[in-house]
Short mmCIF file of C-alpha atoms in Angstrom, two decimals:
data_model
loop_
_atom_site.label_atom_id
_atom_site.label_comp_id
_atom_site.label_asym_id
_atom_site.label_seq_id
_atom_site.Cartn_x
_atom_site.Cartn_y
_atom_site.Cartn_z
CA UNK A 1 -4.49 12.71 -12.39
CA UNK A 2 -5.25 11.93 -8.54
CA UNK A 3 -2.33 11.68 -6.36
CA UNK A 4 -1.16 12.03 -2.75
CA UNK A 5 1.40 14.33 -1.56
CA UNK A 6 3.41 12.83 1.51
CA UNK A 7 6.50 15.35 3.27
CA UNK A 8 8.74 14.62 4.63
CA UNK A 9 10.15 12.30 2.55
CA UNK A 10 12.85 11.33 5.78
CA UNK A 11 12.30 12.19 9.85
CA UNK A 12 14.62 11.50 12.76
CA UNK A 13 13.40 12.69 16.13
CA UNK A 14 15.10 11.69 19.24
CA UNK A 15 12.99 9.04 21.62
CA UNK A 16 10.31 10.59 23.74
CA UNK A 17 9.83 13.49 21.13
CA UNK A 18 6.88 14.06 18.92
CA UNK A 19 7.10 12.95 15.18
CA UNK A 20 4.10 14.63 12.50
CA UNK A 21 3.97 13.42 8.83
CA UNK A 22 1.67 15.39 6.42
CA UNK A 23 -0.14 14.11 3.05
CA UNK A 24 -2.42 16.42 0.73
CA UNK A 25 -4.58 14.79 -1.31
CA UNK A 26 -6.19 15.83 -5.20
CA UNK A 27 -10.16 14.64 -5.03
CA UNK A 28 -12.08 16.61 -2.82
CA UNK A 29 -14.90 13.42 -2.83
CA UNK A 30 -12.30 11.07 -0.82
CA UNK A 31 -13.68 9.56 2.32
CA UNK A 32 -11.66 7.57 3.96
CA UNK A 33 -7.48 7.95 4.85
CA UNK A 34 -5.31 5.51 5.89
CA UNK A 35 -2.20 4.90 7.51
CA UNK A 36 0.17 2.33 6.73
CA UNK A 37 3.87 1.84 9.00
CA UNK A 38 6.21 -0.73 6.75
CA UNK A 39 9.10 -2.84 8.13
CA UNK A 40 11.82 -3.75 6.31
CA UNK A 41 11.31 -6.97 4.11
CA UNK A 42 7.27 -6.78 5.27
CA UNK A 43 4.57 -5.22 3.62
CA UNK A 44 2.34 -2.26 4.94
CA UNK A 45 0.51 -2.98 8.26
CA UNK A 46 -2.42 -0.51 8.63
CA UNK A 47 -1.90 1.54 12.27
CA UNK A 48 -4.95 4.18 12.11
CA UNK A 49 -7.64 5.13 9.48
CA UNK A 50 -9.81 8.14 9.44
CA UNK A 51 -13.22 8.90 7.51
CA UNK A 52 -14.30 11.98 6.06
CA UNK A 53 -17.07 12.27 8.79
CA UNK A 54 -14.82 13.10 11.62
CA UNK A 55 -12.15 15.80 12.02
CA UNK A 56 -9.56 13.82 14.75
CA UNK A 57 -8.80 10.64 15.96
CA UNK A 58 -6.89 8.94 18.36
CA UNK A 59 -4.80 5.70 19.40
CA UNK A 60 -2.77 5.72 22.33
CA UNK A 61 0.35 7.58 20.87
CA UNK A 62 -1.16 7.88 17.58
CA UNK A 63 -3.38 10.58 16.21
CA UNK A 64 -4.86 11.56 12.79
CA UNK A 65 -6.02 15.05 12.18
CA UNK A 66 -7.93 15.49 8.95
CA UNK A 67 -8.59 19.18 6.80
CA UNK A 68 -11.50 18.63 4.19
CA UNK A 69 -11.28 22.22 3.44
CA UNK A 70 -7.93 22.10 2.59
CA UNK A 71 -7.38 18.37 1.53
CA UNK A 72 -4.62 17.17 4.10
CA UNK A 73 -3.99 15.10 6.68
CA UNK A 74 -1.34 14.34 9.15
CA UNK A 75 -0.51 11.63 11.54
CA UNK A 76 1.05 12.92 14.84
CA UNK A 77 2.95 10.16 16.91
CA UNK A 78 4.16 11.48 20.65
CA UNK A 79 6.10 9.83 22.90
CA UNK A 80 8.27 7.95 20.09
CA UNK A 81 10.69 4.74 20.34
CA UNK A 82 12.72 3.26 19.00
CA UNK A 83 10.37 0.97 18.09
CA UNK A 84 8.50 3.49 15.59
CA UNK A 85 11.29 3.66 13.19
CA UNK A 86 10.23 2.82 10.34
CA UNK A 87 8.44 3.96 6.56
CA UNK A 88 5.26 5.25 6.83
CA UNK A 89 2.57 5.74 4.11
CA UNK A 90 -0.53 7.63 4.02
CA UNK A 91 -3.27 6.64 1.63
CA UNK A 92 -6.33 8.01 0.88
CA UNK A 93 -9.57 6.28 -1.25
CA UNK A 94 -10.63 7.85 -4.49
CA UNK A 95 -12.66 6.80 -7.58
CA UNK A 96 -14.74 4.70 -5.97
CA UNK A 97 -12.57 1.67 -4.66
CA UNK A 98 -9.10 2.74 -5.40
CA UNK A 99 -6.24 3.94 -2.88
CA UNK A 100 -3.56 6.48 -3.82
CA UNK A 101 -0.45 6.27 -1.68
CA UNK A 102 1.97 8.82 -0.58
CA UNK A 103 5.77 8.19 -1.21
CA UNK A 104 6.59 7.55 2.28
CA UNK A 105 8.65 9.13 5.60
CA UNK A 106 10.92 7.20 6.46
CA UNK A 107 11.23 7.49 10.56
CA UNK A 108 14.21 7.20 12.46
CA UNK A 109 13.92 7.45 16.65
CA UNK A 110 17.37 7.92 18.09
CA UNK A 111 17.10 6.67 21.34
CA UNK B 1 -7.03 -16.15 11.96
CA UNK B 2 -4.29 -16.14 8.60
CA UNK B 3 -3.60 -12.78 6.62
CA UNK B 4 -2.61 -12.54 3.19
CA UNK B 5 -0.04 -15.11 1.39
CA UNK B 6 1.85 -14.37 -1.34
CA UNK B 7 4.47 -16.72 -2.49
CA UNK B 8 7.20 -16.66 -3.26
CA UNK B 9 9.11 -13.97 -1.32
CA UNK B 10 12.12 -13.79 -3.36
CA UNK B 11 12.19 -14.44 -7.27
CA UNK B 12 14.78 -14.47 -9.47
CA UNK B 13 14.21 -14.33 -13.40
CA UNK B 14 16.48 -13.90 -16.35
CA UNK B 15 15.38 -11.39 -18.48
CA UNK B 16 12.92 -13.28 -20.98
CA UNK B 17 11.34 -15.10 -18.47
CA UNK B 18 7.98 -15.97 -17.48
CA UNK B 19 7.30 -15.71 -13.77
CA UNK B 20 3.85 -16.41 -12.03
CA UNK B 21 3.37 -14.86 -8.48
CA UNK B 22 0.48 -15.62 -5.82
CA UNK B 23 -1.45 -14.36 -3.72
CA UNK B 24 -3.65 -15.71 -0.97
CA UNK B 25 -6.20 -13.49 0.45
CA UNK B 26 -7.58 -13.73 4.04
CA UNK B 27 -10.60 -15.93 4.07
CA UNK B 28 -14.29 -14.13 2.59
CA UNK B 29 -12.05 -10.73 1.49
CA UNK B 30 -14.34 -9.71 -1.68
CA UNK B 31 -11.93 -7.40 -3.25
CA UNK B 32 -7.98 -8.12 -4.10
CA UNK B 33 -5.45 -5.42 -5.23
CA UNK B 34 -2.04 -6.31 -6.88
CA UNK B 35 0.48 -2.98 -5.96
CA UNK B 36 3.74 -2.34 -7.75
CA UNK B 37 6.78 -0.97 -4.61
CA UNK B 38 9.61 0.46 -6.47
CA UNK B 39 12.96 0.82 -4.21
CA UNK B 40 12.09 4.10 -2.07
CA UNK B 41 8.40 4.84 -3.25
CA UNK B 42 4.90 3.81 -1.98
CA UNK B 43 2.83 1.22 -3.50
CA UNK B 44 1.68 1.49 -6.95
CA UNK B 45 -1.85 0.58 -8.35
CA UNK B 46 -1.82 -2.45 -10.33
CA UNK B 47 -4.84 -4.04 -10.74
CA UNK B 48 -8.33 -5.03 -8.62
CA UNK B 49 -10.74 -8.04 -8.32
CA UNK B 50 -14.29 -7.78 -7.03
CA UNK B 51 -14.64 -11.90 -6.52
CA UNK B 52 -13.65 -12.87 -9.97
CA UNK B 53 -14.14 -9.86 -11.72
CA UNK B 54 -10.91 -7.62 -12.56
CA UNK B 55 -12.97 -4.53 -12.17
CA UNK B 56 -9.73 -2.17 -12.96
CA UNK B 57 -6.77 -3.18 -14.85
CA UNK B 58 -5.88 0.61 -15.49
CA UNK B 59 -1.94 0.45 -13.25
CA UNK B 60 -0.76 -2.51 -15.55
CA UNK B 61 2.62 -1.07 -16.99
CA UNK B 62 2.03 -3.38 -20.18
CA UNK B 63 0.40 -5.96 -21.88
CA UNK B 64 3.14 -8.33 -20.52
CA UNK B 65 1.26 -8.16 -17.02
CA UNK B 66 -2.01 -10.38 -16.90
CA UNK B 67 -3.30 -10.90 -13.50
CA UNK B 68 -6.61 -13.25 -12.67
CA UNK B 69 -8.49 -14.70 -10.21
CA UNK B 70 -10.72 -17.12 -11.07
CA UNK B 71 -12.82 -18.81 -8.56
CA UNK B 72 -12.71 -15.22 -6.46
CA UNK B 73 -10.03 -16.66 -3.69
CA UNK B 74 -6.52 -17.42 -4.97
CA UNK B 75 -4.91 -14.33 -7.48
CA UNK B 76 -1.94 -14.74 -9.52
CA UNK B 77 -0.22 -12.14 -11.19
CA UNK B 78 1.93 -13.50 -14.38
CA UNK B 79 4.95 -11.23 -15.96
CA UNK B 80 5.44 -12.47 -19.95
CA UNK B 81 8.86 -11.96 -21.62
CA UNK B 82 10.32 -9.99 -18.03
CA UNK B 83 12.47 -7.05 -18.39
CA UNK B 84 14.94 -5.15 -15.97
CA UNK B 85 12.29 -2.70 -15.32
CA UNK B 86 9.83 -5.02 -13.75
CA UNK B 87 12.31 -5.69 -10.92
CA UNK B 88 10.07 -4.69 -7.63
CA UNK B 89 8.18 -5.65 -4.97
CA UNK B 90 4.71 -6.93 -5.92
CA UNK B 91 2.52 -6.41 -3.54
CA UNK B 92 -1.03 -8.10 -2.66
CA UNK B 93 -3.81 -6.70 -0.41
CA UNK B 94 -7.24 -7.96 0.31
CA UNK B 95 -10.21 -6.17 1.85
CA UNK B 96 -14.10 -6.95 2.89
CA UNK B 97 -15.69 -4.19 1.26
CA UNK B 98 -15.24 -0.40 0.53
CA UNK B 99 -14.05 1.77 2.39
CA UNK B 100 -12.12 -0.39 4.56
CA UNK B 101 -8.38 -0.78 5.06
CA UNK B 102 -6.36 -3.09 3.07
CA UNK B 103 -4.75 -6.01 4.31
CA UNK B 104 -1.32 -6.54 2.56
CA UNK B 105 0.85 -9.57 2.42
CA UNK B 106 4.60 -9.34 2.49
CA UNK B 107 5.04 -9.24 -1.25
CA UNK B 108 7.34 -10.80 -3.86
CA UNK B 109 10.86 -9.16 -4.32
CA UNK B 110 11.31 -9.99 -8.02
CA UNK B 111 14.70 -9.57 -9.35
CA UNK B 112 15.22 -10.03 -12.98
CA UNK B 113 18.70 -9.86 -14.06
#
């Protein structure tokens, strides 16, 4: 069946360093990839997206980098704080209108 | 300028119970996802609404899950006859049209002891 691949499962990076989460994904026709950073007791709060069109893209700290060829993705945060801990999720949209989720990296920035 | 509802945040259910949760999606969101979050894991397909048309019912666990929606705004998800096993967070997400991001709520932590 489809499914998304998320490592690693746990991070801890001190503050100021760079943190980079990957995520494979099974059907080559997926277009569109998602991030998703979840607080404790909240639910997932969407921080960058990327479409199948486009090979980078960029936030401020954040940036997705996207392999068709290959099928992964990764989301690259620089400059970290302490304020980035946290689980994040990658997603990506298959079979028409459905999202697959990684199992999540939980972040810790030791400041 | 509200997001996504759900209610309650916290439910607590003897085993045998019936429990109803909701969701309230943000205003002229088309589509409506109900995700299962185990301890640990990532969200888990449950179930999707185009308006009021459960288009994919495919991530119900069993036929004690029935989820609806029937004037396209307002979804409730209803658990017959809980079990242990359905303790999770349910989790409700809205979105304008495909592909777009999600917009989740903060879920319902069912506990059923």
């Amino acid at each position: 069946g489809e499914n998304v691949e998320q490592h690693p499962s746990t991070l801890s990076v001190q503050e100021g360093d760079s943190a980079v989460i990957k995520c494979t994904y099974s059907d080559s026709a997926s277009n569109y990839f998602p991030w998703y950073k979840q607080e404790l007791g909240k639910g997932p709060q969407l921080i960058i997206d990327i479409r199948s069109n486009v090979g980078e893209k960029k936030d401020q700290r954040i940036a997705v980098t996207l392999n068709k060829t290959a099928k992964h993705f990764s989301l690259h945060i620089t400059e970290t704080q302490p304020e980035d801990s946290a689980v994040y999720f990658c997603a990506a949209l298959m079979r028409g209108n459905q999202f697959y989720f990684g199992t999540g990296t939980s972040l810790t920035v030791i400041p | 300028g509200a997001g996504v509802s759900q209610s309650p945040r916290y439910k607590v259910a003897k085993r045998g119970q019936d429990v109803a949760l909701r969701c309230d999606p943000i205003s002229g969101h088309v589509s409506l996802f109900w995700y299962q979050q185990a301890l640990g894991q990532g969200p888990e397909f449950l179930t999707y609404f185009q308006n009021e048309a459960q288009l994919d019912k495919s991530g119900l666990p069993s036929d004690r899950f029935f989820a609806e929606r029937p004037e396209g705004s307002v979804s409730t998800l209803k658990i017959q006859r809980t079990q242990q096993e359905d303790s999770a967070v349910y989790l409700c997400a809205s979105t304008s049209s495909a592909p777009s991001p999600l917009h989740f709520g903060n879920g319902t932590r069912l506990t059923v002891t």
